[in-house]
Amino acid sequence: MKFLAQDKLQAFLGHLAGESRVVAPVKGDDGVVLFRPWSPGTEVELDVLLPKQSAKEFVLRQSETYLRYGYAMEGEAAAQVDDSHEAKVVLDDPAERKAAQDTAVTAHAALVVEPVNDAPAQVIFGLRPCDARGFVQMDNVFGGYGGFYFDPYYNAKREATTLVAVTCRDPRSTCFCTSVQGGPASTEGADVLFTQVEGGFAVEALTDKGETLLASAEFVDAAQAQVLYAETVKETAEARVDAAFDLEGIQEHLRANIEDPGWHDLAMRCISCGTCTYVCPNCYCFNITDEMVEGRGERIRTWDNCFNPSYTLETSGHNPRDTKSNRFRNRFSHKFWYYPEKYDSLLCSGCGRCITHCPTRIDIREVLSVMGSERTAVPATTGEEA
Amino acid sequence: MVNTQTTPHGRLKQSPFLPDMAEIVRKERLNPTETLYVLRLTDGAELGHAPGQFVEVSVFGVGEAPFSISSSPTRGGEFELCIRRVGDVTTAMERLGIGAKLGVRGPLGRGFPLDVMRGNDVLIIAGGLGIVPLRSLIGTVIDERADFAEVTILYGCKSPAEMLFKDEIAAWEAREDIDFRVTTDIADPSWKGNVGPVTTLFRRLTVNPKTTVPVMVGPPVMFKHVVKQVLAVGIPEDRIILSLERRMKCGIGECGHCQINGVYVCQDGPVFTYAELKRLEEAML
């Protein structure tokens, strides 16, 4: 184990910043702590336990352009446009008619499509173990496990990223990492773990990537007392996270309770805003859209939200998940039943941001305590026949 | 269940989000809302699909949308999509002329289990636009007719005007080796055929439950009734084949839109057995 003195932190980050982008929790002028690109001299905010957003954004971008395209008009291109079509006639709105013509014209010009995949080397410093675990859980989907495809955008950034986690000394009342197989000093997904001790940090490398970082001259070998202190910090923190619900049998209970009216009751006050999905370090759903301005276009993928009724709405009008309580049920069941069944991993690392930020105070711990356990109110019709 | 998913070609595996380029070779208006597009990949490669698979089609600047492939792979180089004008991408496509370029990603997903059907009686049941993906299967069955025993096709539409592929249907009807039956929910004065839902056609059939593989594509309400009928004659759940429609974005098992429980319809499907779907809440809704 190594030791980094508190007053050497800036120098260490400065070294890193010379070679790659450094991202760290930084308090903005508005007082909000977020993961932001760090520059020398900026104070790293470790007193606020969790930045408002997870660090997900730096690997699975909230909005990411992966194709750029443009049209170069050639010769008689416009003449080839199919105007035999009666669809044009119904366009009474001049703006719509113009858009239709633009589409038709550009379709005949030479199309140039350019793939984009920006993945600069980066170190994310100061994320908590729950946020680091979030990446491990998303890796299943984007890494092509389950027989699907390897995602070029997520993985390029993931590989170019080093995660430096910091043990939570002072867990919040909304933290429940220990209920989802994690903990305030969990090392899963992290390359380096920092633990705050007197005068600085006890530091351990967890991967080869992490080892490389600790080669920096600012680190000295930790004294035995510092190693012991770090262990005490971890144990104390661990003891301070309350048990929230029981994972044992949760898949079976969620399956058994799928038609339970309890879902409807719990979903009543949900306003489908999707905040829980955006602040979640594990929610990975995305949408794909095209945007075009004056002949130059981009294909963009953007975080999506399964609470939105249009999330499953087909163009035909058919919507297989057409009630709020079914959408509500989907999010929790996905994290604790569907996903674990497929990938043998939970899709929740217990950060509690969804609890903190929910405008109607929906608490995932309550939802899982109720719906993830045996329901006592058995409908009368299931009777005694068995 | 036998996985009939074809291996994605190298480029798709490498960069699953980058479309190949295709051009519109021919367009044919089938009725007021449906158009048949004949496409060809511009690099001359074959699409290499299996019946029941789909492609994601890009109109650059408008967006990308999934469409089932309507032509049989046995028919060679070009491939066909039959598309109802209903959303942004489909409306933009209608305005494109011959030679216009589109992006195509695919073929994607798991197709119909031809190996399960070979040597057996094939009962194809199409409701409305369900005929579009099933036409790919019908083409294969016709071109490899000797591989299959009895072939029956039931096709139900809302009205005679909505009936697609009328010329081909006439040819199917004329064949001695296919039992083709069609019905419409609402007749018009010119209609001389059967009136009623597709279940009324099934009722008059004699099927051998030991050798029949029913393959159905249609709206959820059709599944509900037809599945009940085929189960009632004793066809086992794992031999009842259905193809599901879902909202899809990425088509490669990531984005989440088509997910039902732990299943991604875009990759685990869109073709499933009833045995697979029965356990999935929300699948048959």
XYZ file of C-alpha atoms in Angstrom:
671
model
C 0.000 0.000 0.000
C 1.166 3.514 -0.827
C 0.588 6.862 0.833
C -0.125 10.184 -0.826
C 0.083 13.265 1.344
C -2.898 15.613 1.067
C -0.668 18.444 -0.149
C 0.689 16.236 -2.950
C -2.730 15.563 -4.473
C -2.603 18.573 -6.794
C 0.870 17.621 -8.012
C -0.256 14.051 -8.659
C -3.328 15.144 -10.621
C -1.160 17.673 -12.429
C 1.090 14.841 -13.611
C -1.891 12.889 -14.815
C -3.282 15.918 -16.599
C -0.070 16.185 -18.561
C -0.771 12.841 -20.173
C -4.518 12.525 -20.282
C -7.727 14.224 -19.423
C -8.493 14.232 -15.710
C -12.096 14.217 -14.547
C -12.878 14.853 -10.882
C -15.694 16.022 -8.617
C -15.573 19.803 -8.751
C -17.912 22.333 -7.206
C -19.242 24.743 -9.793
C -20.059 28.419 -9.304
C -23.623 27.290 -8.649
C -22.434 25.178 -5.720
C -23.293 21.945 -7.498
C -20.665 19.214 -7.357
C -20.336 17.335 -10.630
C -17.689 15.295 -12.366
C -15.987 17.865 -14.568
C -12.781 18.033 -16.566
C -10.160 19.063 -14.007
C -7.408 21.566 -14.589
C -4.407 22.304 -12.338
C -5.287 24.487 -9.395
C -8.921 23.421 -9.272
C -10.014 22.091 -5.921
C -11.206 18.485 -5.852
C -14.374 18.165 -3.823
C -14.292 14.981 -1.765
C -16.354 16.189 1.208
C -19.598 15.910 -0.711
C -20.020 12.163 -0.908
C -21.622 11.864 -4.300
C -21.557 14.308 -7.191
C -25.081 14.990 -8.392
C -24.543 12.859 -11.496
C -22.550 9.658 -11.684
C -19.416 9.494 -13.830
C -21.350 7.453 -16.428
C -21.396 10.450 -18.760
C -17.659 10.153 -19.452
C -17.959 6.671 -20.902
C -21.578 6.446 -22.033
C -22.063 10.001 -23.203
C -25.365 11.666 -22.461
C -25.332 12.690 -26.100
C -22.799 11.379 -28.562
C -22.379 11.914 -32.286
C -21.133 8.761 -33.996
C -21.762 9.631 -37.633
C -21.370 12.850 -39.524
C -22.626 13.122 -43.043
C -23.066 15.649 -45.740
C -24.199 15.942 -49.299
C -22.256 17.260 -52.248
C -24.597 18.155 -55.095
C -23.660 16.692 -58.417
C -24.779 17.611 -61.944
C -28.347 16.740 -62.679
C -29.066 15.387 -59.243
C -32.121 17.502 -58.626
C -33.660 16.402 -61.912
C -33.783 12.812 -60.695
C -36.018 13.638 -57.794
C -39.181 11.614 -57.864
C -42.038 14.080 -57.948
C -44.595 11.658 -59.312
C -45.588 11.010 -55.775
C -48.938 12.027 -54.462
C -47.486 12.265 -50.950
C -46.187 15.681 -51.949
C -49.676 16.933 -52.666
C -50.873 16.547 -49.120
C -48.172 18.881 -47.813
C -50.075 22.128 -47.428
C -47.700 23.602 -44.896
C -44.991 25.521 -46.808
C -42.303 24.642 -44.253
C -43.152 20.981 -44.506
C -43.126 21.169 -48.280
C -39.700 22.775 -48.231
C -38.421 20.059 -45.876
C -39.777 17.399 -48.212
C -38.023 18.964 -51.167
C -34.772 19.236 -49.241
C -34.965 15.564 -48.372
C -35.621 14.633 -51.961
C -32.812 16.788 -53.313
C -30.190 15.694 -50.816
C -30.994 12.049 -51.443
C -29.626 12.422 -54.940
C -26.470 14.256 -54.099
C -23.289 12.360 -53.302
C -23.456 11.313 -49.707
C -20.343 11.385 -47.586
C -20.579 9.495 -44.304
C -17.834 9.878 -41.742
C -17.710 7.740 -38.591
C -16.769 9.459 -35.345
C -15.401 7.764 -32.250
C -13.602 10.082 -29.863
C -11.964 8.301 -26.973
C -9.237 10.377 -25.359
C -7.230 8.822 -22.542
C -8.776 9.902 -19.253
C -8.511 9.347 -15.549
C -11.678 9.658 -13.513
C -10.481 10.592 -10.053
C -12.600 10.585 -6.924
C -15.553 8.486 -7.904
C -17.083 6.298 -5.233
C -16.972 2.498 -5.370
C -20.662 2.350 -6.337
C -20.006 4.466 -9.424
C -17.015 2.318 -10.360
C -19.157 -0.812 -10.054
C -21.723 0.825 -12.311
C -19.301 0.533 -15.217
C -18.679 -3.157 -14.545
C -22.404 -3.795 -14.645
C -22.861 -1.913 -17.936
C -19.868 -3.734 -19.447
C -22.038 -6.837 -19.895
C -24.333 -5.075 -22.337
C -21.737 -3.162 -24.310
C -19.070 -5.847 -24.231
C -21.249 -8.196 -26.265
C -21.811 -10.743 -23.502
C -24.971 -12.727 -24.103
C -23.932 -13.275 -27.708
C -24.550 -9.783 -29.002
C -22.325 -7.061 -30.354
C -19.251 -5.314 -29.041
C -20.078 -1.614 -28.803
C -17.294 0.409 -30.417
C -18.092 3.719 -28.706
C -18.582 2.598 -25.132
C -15.638 0.224 -25.205
C -13.192 2.658 -26.796
C -13.850 5.077 -23.948
C -13.934 2.374 -21.319
C -10.524 1.089 -22.381
C -9.080 4.602 -22.436
C -10.351 5.291 -18.920
C -8.660 4.681 -15.573
C -10.918 4.741 -12.537
C -9.535 6.053 -9.254
C -12.106 5.378 -6.560
C -12.192 6.861 -3.072
C -13.526 4.946 -0.064
C -16.678 6.484 1.424
C -15.843 7.513 4.962
C -19.216 8.938 5.676
C -22.006 7.096 3.841
C -25.338 8.840 3.469
C -28.632 7.665 4.843
C -29.663 6.874 1.254
C -26.654 4.637 0.566
C -27.441 0.928 0.243
C -24.371 -0.511 -1.481
C -24.029 -3.270 1.098
C -27.495 -4.540 0.181
C -26.431 -5.041 -3.445
C -23.192 -6.951 -2.929
C -21.014 -3.846 -2.748
C -19.604 -1.679 -0.012
C -18.076 1.723 0.764
C -14.625 0.314 -0.031
C -15.613 -2.089 -2.808
C -12.836 -2.457 -5.356
C -14.895 -3.916 -8.212
C -14.272 -1.945 -11.374
C -11.765 0.455 -9.830
C -8.123 0.589 -10.957
C -6.962 2.358 -7.812
C -8.604 2.789 -4.423
C -7.823 5.847 -2.288
C -8.805 5.818 1.376
C -8.639 9.050 3.349
C -6.391 8.723 6.380
C -4.750 11.314 8.594
C -2.758 13.735 6.472
C -3.580 12.145 3.141
C -4.593 8.921 1.448
C -3.741 5.250 1.780
C -3.612 4.088 -1.819
C -3.799 0.646 -3.383
C -3.437 -0.304 -7.028
C -5.956 -2.893 -8.136
C -5.078 -3.375 -11.801
C -2.105 -2.904 -14.117
C -3.555 0.409 -15.206
C -3.626 1.406 -11.549
C -0.040 0.282 -10.955
C 1.103 2.614 -13.725
C -0.517 5.574 -11.996
C 1.177 4.857 -8.673
C 4.626 4.931 -10.262
C 4.384 8.716 -9.837
C 7.006 10.242 -7.490
C 4.393 11.727 -5.120
C 3.664 8.310 -3.617
C 5.613 6.852 -0.724
C 5.184 3.471 0.939
C 2.444 3.587 3.537
C 3.413 3.186 7.169
C 1.915 0.262 9.063
C -0.214 2.670 11.115
C -1.643 4.169 7.929
C -2.514 0.729 6.571
C -4.306 -0.129 9.815
C -6.052 3.234 9.894
C -7.332 2.675 6.366
C -8.712 -0.715 7.376
C -10.520 0.866 10.306
C -11.979 3.554 8.066
C -13.315 0.891 5.680
C -14.806 -1.232 8.438
C -16.395 1.729 10.173
C -17.940 2.918 6.923
C -19.189 -0.559 6.094
C -20.962 -0.770 9.437
C -22.653 2.557 8.821
C -24.530 1.489 5.692
C -27.927 0.169 6.710
C -29.279 -3.081 5.323
C -32.089 -2.009 3.001
C -33.689 -5.178 1.670
C -32.956 -8.841 1.245
C -31.507 -9.977 -2.085
C -32.173 -13.602 -1.235
C -34.883 -14.913 -3.533
C -35.613 -11.458 -4.953
C -35.845 -12.703 -8.570
C -38.376 -15.338 -7.623
C -40.409 -12.872 -5.598
C -40.442 -10.283 -8.359
C -41.578 -12.988 -10.759
C -44.298 -14.177 -8.406
C -45.478 -10.615 -7.757
C -45.561 -9.449 -11.337
C -49.343 -9.068 -11.406
C -49.533 -7.832 -7.824
C -51.582 -4.642 -7.406
C -48.785 -3.348 -5.188
C -47.010 -2.153 -8.326
C -49.903 0.112 -9.126
C -49.944 1.538 -5.616
C -46.192 2.193 -5.586
C -46.267 3.772 -9.037
C -49.122 6.140 -8.165
C -46.937 9.082 -7.275
C -44.351 8.546 -10.028
C -44.518 11.404 -12.524
C -42.487 9.514 -15.175
C -39.838 12.242 -15.237
C -37.022 9.726 -15.641
C -34.659 11.540 -13.267
C -33.827 8.211 -11.601
C -32.622 6.810 -14.918
C -30.457 9.816 -15.745
C -28.696 9.975 -12.373
C -28.251 6.205 -12.257
C -24.696 4.919 -12.797
C -26.121 1.706 -14.324
C -29.053 2.695 -16.523
C -27.754 2.379 -20.061
C -30.739 2.688 -22.421
C -30.270 5.055 -25.320
C -32.089 6.520 -28.278
C -30.738 7.187 -31.761
C -31.698 10.280 -33.745
C -30.557 12.215 -36.789
C -30.107 15.951 -36.780
C -29.516 17.966 -39.872
C -28.761 21.604 -40.538
C -28.198 22.951 -44.044
C -27.082 19.753 -45.642
C -24.763 18.636 -42.831
C -26.053 15.994 -40.510
C -25.190 13.958 -37.478
C -26.407 10.684 -36.073
C -26.547 10.941 -32.329
C -27.217 8.561 -29.528
C -28.636 9.962 -26.333
C -29.604 8.581 -22.933
C -33.185 7.425 -22.966
C -35.699 6.779 -20.227
C -37.950 3.724 -19.953
C -40.574 5.714 -18.009
C -41.463 7.666 -21.113
C -44.634 6.210 -22.696
C -43.069 6.613 -26.142
C -40.113 4.444 -25.149
C -41.925 1.320 -26.359
C -44.484 3.011 -28.635
C -44.314 1.593 -32.129
C -45.055 3.740 -35.141
C -48.161 1.626 -35.744
C -49.589 2.913 -32.462
C -49.126 -0.396 -30.663
C -47.573 0.033 -27.229
C -46.712 -3.173 -25.373
C -45.923 -1.289 -22.137
C -48.764 1.157 -22.118
C -49.420 1.777 -18.433
C -47.342 3.723 -15.958
C -47.296 0.917 -13.428
C -45.958 -1.520 -16.039
C -43.189 0.910 -16.955
C -42.459 1.463 -13.286
C -42.350 -2.288 -12.704
C -40.025 -2.693 -15.662
C -37.273 -0.537 -14.229
C -37.041 -2.350 -10.925
C -37.574 -5.786 -12.438
C -34.915 -5.064 -15.041
C -32.338 -4.232 -12.392
C -33.116 -7.091 -10.018
C -34.623 -9.858 -12.153
C -34.340 -9.579 -15.957
C -30.760 -8.343 -16.059
C -29.462 -10.708 -13.347
C -31.144 -13.606 -15.141
C -29.352 -12.738 -18.357
C -25.936 -11.625 -17.139
C -25.661 -13.029 -13.624
C -25.098 -9.520 -12.284
C -27.316 -6.926 -10.650
C -27.932 -3.658 -12.448
C -27.762 -1.501 -9.326
C -24.790 -0.552 -7.199
C -26.665 1.138 -4.378
C -25.580 4.775 -4.766
C -29.027 6.001 -3.789
C -29.079 8.919 -6.237
C -32.502 7.833 -7.461
C -33.776 8.236 -3.907
C -32.128 11.612 -3.342
C -33.250 13.117 -6.635
C -36.739 11.684 -7.046
C -39.141 14.638 -7.000
C -41.871 12.471 -5.481
C -39.631 10.635 -3.018
C -39.964 7.183 -4.465
C -37.472 4.983 -2.657
C -36.049 1.958 -4.474
C -35.396 0.306 -1.113
C -39.071 0.484 -0.250
C -40.105 -0.761 -3.693
C -37.810 -3.764 -3.419
C -38.692 -4.477 0.191
C -42.360 -4.631 -0.784
C -42.286 -6.206 -4.248
C -39.099 -8.239 -3.854
C -40.383 -10.234 -0.930
C -43.251 -12.616 -0.327
C -46.555 -10.765 -0.529
C -48.935 -11.609 2.224
C -52.098 -10.447 0.472
C -52.749 -13.514 -1.655
C -55.751 -13.074 -3.954
C -58.627 -15.253 -2.779
C -58.958 -17.009 -6.153
C -55.668 -18.886 -5.808
C -57.381 -20.899 -3.074
C -56.459 -24.220 -1.561
C -56.581 -26.494 -4.606
C -52.865 -27.219 -4.631
C -35.139 -23.924 -30.171
C -32.731 -23.969 -33.054
C -31.013 -20.672 -33.524
C -31.257 -19.696 -37.156
C -29.542 -16.356 -36.733
C -27.019 -15.904 -39.483
C -23.522 -14.869 -38.574
C -23.220 -11.128 -38.973
C -20.918 -10.254 -41.800
C -17.512 -8.896 -40.869
C -18.281 -5.258 -41.256
C -21.377 -5.331 -39.092
C -19.536 -7.219 -36.390
C -16.722 -4.645 -36.481
C -18.863 -1.532 -36.567
C -22.430 -2.508 -35.839
C -23.656 1.094 -35.953
C -22.223 1.986 -39.354
C -24.702 1.473 -42.172
C -23.787 -0.067 -45.499
C -24.983 1.915 -48.476
C -27.830 0.701 -50.647
C -29.675 2.238 -53.553
C -33.278 2.115 -54.589
C -33.467 0.000 -57.748
C -37.223 0.016 -58.135
C -40.307 1.289 -56.335
C -43.817 0.018 -56.652
C -46.843 1.538 -55.025
C -48.989 -1.366 -53.801
C -51.860 0.641 -52.350
C -52.421 4.099 -50.865
C -50.102 3.538 -47.910
C -47.766 0.672 -48.819
C -44.838 0.806 -51.218
C -42.488 -1.978 -52.229
C -38.832 -0.916 -52.389
C -36.315 -3.023 -54.253
C -32.835 -2.279 -52.902
C -29.306 -3.284 -53.783
C -26.159 -2.844 -51.698
C -23.925 -0.438 -53.600
C -20.800 -2.547 -53.070
C -22.488 -5.382 -54.963
C -22.552 -7.728 -51.953
C -25.590 -9.871 -51.225
C -27.508 -8.982 -48.092
C -27.255 -12.628 -46.997
C -30.421 -12.701 -44.936
C -32.664 -15.484 -43.691
C -36.476 -15.201 -43.934
C -37.783 -13.405 -40.839
C -34.752 -11.180 -40.338
C -34.871 -7.401 -40.589
C -32.708 -4.427 -41.489
C -32.322 -0.953 -39.993
C -32.789 1.543 -42.819
C -31.343 5.053 -42.668
C -32.599 8.071 -44.485
C -29.693 10.321 -43.615
C -30.939 13.480 -41.979
C -34.263 11.948 -41.008
C -33.446 8.810 -39.041
C -33.237 5.081 -38.913
C -36.045 2.535 -38.579
C -36.359 -1.267 -38.602
C -38.112 -3.086 -41.450
C -38.553 -6.778 -42.045
C -37.129 -8.119 -45.280
C -39.943 -9.149 -47.578
C -38.069 -10.976 -50.336
C -36.747 -14.500 -50.189
C -32.962 -14.971 -50.048
C -33.463 -17.583 -52.777
C -34.243 -14.753 -55.209
C -30.702 -13.362 -55.306
C -28.874 -10.012 -55.345
C -31.572 -7.463 -54.667
C -33.790 -7.408 -51.624
C -37.235 -5.993 -51.000
C -38.885 -4.040 -48.224
C -42.605 -3.402 -48.155
C -43.201 -0.265 -46.165
C -46.286 1.513 -44.884
C -45.957 5.285 -44.870
C -46.687 6.150 -41.271
C -43.685 7.811 -39.592
C -40.819 10.178 -40.368
C -38.487 7.694 -42.053
C -41.197 6.042 -44.134
C -42.589 9.386 -45.262
C -39.107 10.520 -46.281
C -38.548 7.251 -48.142
C -41.627 7.797 -50.239
C -40.100 10.985 -51.570
C -36.932 9.274 -52.721
C -36.496 8.392 -56.366
C -34.795 5.542 -58.175
C -31.057 5.565 -57.506
C -31.398 7.337 -54.168
C -29.026 6.114 -51.458
C -30.114 4.694 -48.162
C -28.149 3.285 -45.261
C -28.775 -0.347 -44.364
C -27.624 -2.217 -41.254
C -28.237 -5.903 -41.204
C -29.510 -8.492 -41.647
C -30.396 -8.470 -37.959
C -32.121 -10.839 -35.592
C -33.211 -14.438 -35.635
C -35.278 -15.631 -38.581
C -37.854 -18.389 -38.995
C -36.577 -21.863 -38.033
C -36.487 -23.389 -41.529
C -34.764 -26.488 -40.231
C -37.745 -27.188 -37.979
C -40.122 -26.693 -40.921
C -38.259 -28.852 -43.431
C -39.892 -32.234 -43.846
C -42.976 -31.042 -42.000
C -46.316 -29.462 -42.890
C -46.006 -25.693 -42.915
C -49.007 -23.613 -41.893
C -48.395 -19.934 -42.538
C -50.850 -17.521 -40.939
C -50.606 -13.840 -41.868
C -52.646 -11.000 -40.402
C -52.498 -7.613 -42.147
C -48.901 -6.467 -42.605
C -47.767 -9.837 -41.220
C -47.747 -10.962 -44.847
C -44.666 -8.750 -45.406
C -42.068 -10.831 -43.502
C -43.950 -14.052 -44.291
C -43.606 -13.359 -48.027
C -39.872 -13.949 -47.572
C -40.609 -17.349 -46.043
C -43.255 -18.170 -48.667
C -40.733 -17.428 -51.430
C -38.225 -19.797 -49.859
C -40.820 -22.513 -49.339
C -41.941 -22.216 -52.981
C -38.376 -22.248 -54.309
C -37.474 -25.249 -52.168
C -40.910 -26.797 -52.290
C -39.688 -30.397 -52.238
C -38.190 -29.848 -48.758
C -41.609 -29.332 -47.184
C -44.692 -31.547 -46.875
C -48.150 -29.895 -46.976
C -48.024 -26.100 -47.323
C -51.015 -24.023 -46.249
C -51.202 -20.239 -46.237
C -53.955 -18.319 -44.438
C -54.067 -14.568 -44.999
C -56.456 -12.194 -43.283
C -56.830 -8.468 -44.004
C -59.133 -5.729 -42.824
C -60.557 -5.078 -46.294
C -59.912 -6.213 -49.874
C -58.296 -2.840 -50.577
C -55.614 -3.513 -47.967
C -54.588 -6.784 -49.538
C -50.949 -6.725 -50.603
C -49.100 -8.540 -53.414
C -52.303 -9.308 -55.341
C -50.507 -10.721 -58.404
C -48.363 -13.013 -56.320
C -51.368 -14.108 -54.321
C -53.094 -15.093 -57.561
C -50.044 -17.190 -58.427
C -50.023 -18.840 -54.975
C -53.732 -19.564 -55.326
C -53.173 -21.129 -58.722
C -50.570 -23.578 -57.459
C -51.633 -27.164 -56.906
C -49.015 -27.704 -54.209
C -50.126 -24.880 -51.926
C -53.430 -24.525 -50.121
C -53.899 -20.765 -50.049
C -56.927 -19.190 -48.350
C -57.718 -15.548 -47.823
C -60.291 -13.676 -45.817
C -61.231 -10.105 -45.088
C -62.841 -8.567 -42.019
C -65.021 -6.253 -44.098
C -66.096 -7.080 -47.646
C -66.678 -4.643 -50.486
C -69.061 -5.190 -53.423
C -66.337 -6.778 -55.547
C -65.350 -9.301 -52.873
C -66.524 -12.860 -53.525
C -64.362 -14.615 -50.933
C -64.512 -15.442 -47.261
C -65.482 -12.744 -44.754
C -64.375 -12.854 -41.122
C -61.192 -13.023 -39.081
C -58.391 -15.405 -40.007
C -59.568 -17.786 -37.285
C -62.594 -18.614 -39.467
C -60.207 -20.018 -42.089
C -58.382 -22.102 -39.532
C -61.605 -23.636 -38.303
C -62.194 -25.258 -41.693
C -58.728 -26.792 -41.918
C -57.747 -30.299 -40.986
C -54.244 -30.203 -39.561
C -52.065 -33.020 -38.375
C -50.745 -31.855 -34.988
C -47.781 -34.231 -35.197
C -46.378 -32.816 -38.423
C -47.615 -29.218 -38.586
C -45.446 -26.178 -37.858
C -47.645 -23.081 -37.634
C -45.828 -19.827 -38.367
C -47.777 -16.662 -37.646
C -47.168 -12.961 -37.978
C -49.871 -10.440 -37.243
C -51.281 -8.120 -34.602
C -51.348 -9.222 -30.932
C -55.100 -9.862 -31.078
C -54.558 -12.365 -33.878
C -51.850 -14.170 -31.892
C -54.180 -14.465 -28.954
C -56.902 -16.239 -30.910
C -54.822 -18.262 -33.349
C -52.452 -19.574 -30.672
C -55.499 -20.805 -28.787
C -56.707 -22.612 -31.916
C -53.425 -24.317 -32.755
C -52.937 -25.376 -29.140
C -56.453 -26.808 -29.128
C -55.649 -29.139 -32.040
C -52.662 -30.422 -30.100
C -49.667 -28.681 -31.651
C -46.922 -28.434 -29.000
C -45.948 -25.000 -27.676
C -42.344 -25.252 -28.841
C -43.425 -25.795 -32.448
C -45.651 -22.724 -32.680
C -43.651 -19.956 -34.329
C -44.439 -16.227 -33.974
C -42.679 -13.041 -34.955
C -43.066 -9.993 -32.731
C -43.149 -6.320 -33.561
C -41.406 -3.956 -31.158
C -39.932 -0.496 -31.201
C -36.260 -0.998 -32.018
C -33.456 1.496 -32.235
C -30.026 -0.132 -32.201
C -31.126 -3.557 -33.474
C -28.116 -5.177 -31.796
C -29.268 -5.906 -28.259
C -28.164 -2.754 -26.453
C -30.481 0.234 -26.461
C -33.287 -1.387 -24.473
C -36.421 -0.352 -26.387
C -37.489 -3.813 -27.561
C -36.624 -5.608 -24.326
C -39.237 -7.933 -22.796
C -38.038 -9.262 -19.453
C -34.528 -10.573 -20.189
C -35.140 -10.923 -23.921
C -34.115 -8.509 -26.652
C -36.611 -8.920 -29.478
C -34.078 -7.499 -31.969
C -31.494 -10.207 -31.297
C -33.191 -13.063 -29.425
C -36.074 -12.636 -31.918
C -38.036 -11.247 -33.625
C -39.011 -14.893 -34.257
C -39.833 -16.933 -31.173
C -41.637 -20.121 -30.264
C -44.782 -19.789 -28.204
C -43.021 -21.811 -25.494
C -40.421 -19.048 -25.238
C -42.953 -16.218 -25.187
C -45.380 -17.806 -22.781
C -43.066 -17.185 -19.836
C -42.523 -13.553 -20.761
C -44.872 -11.074 -19.216
C -45.749 -8.360 -21.775
C -44.703 -10.467 -24.786
C -48.149 -11.109 -26.171
C -49.618 -7.719 -25.311
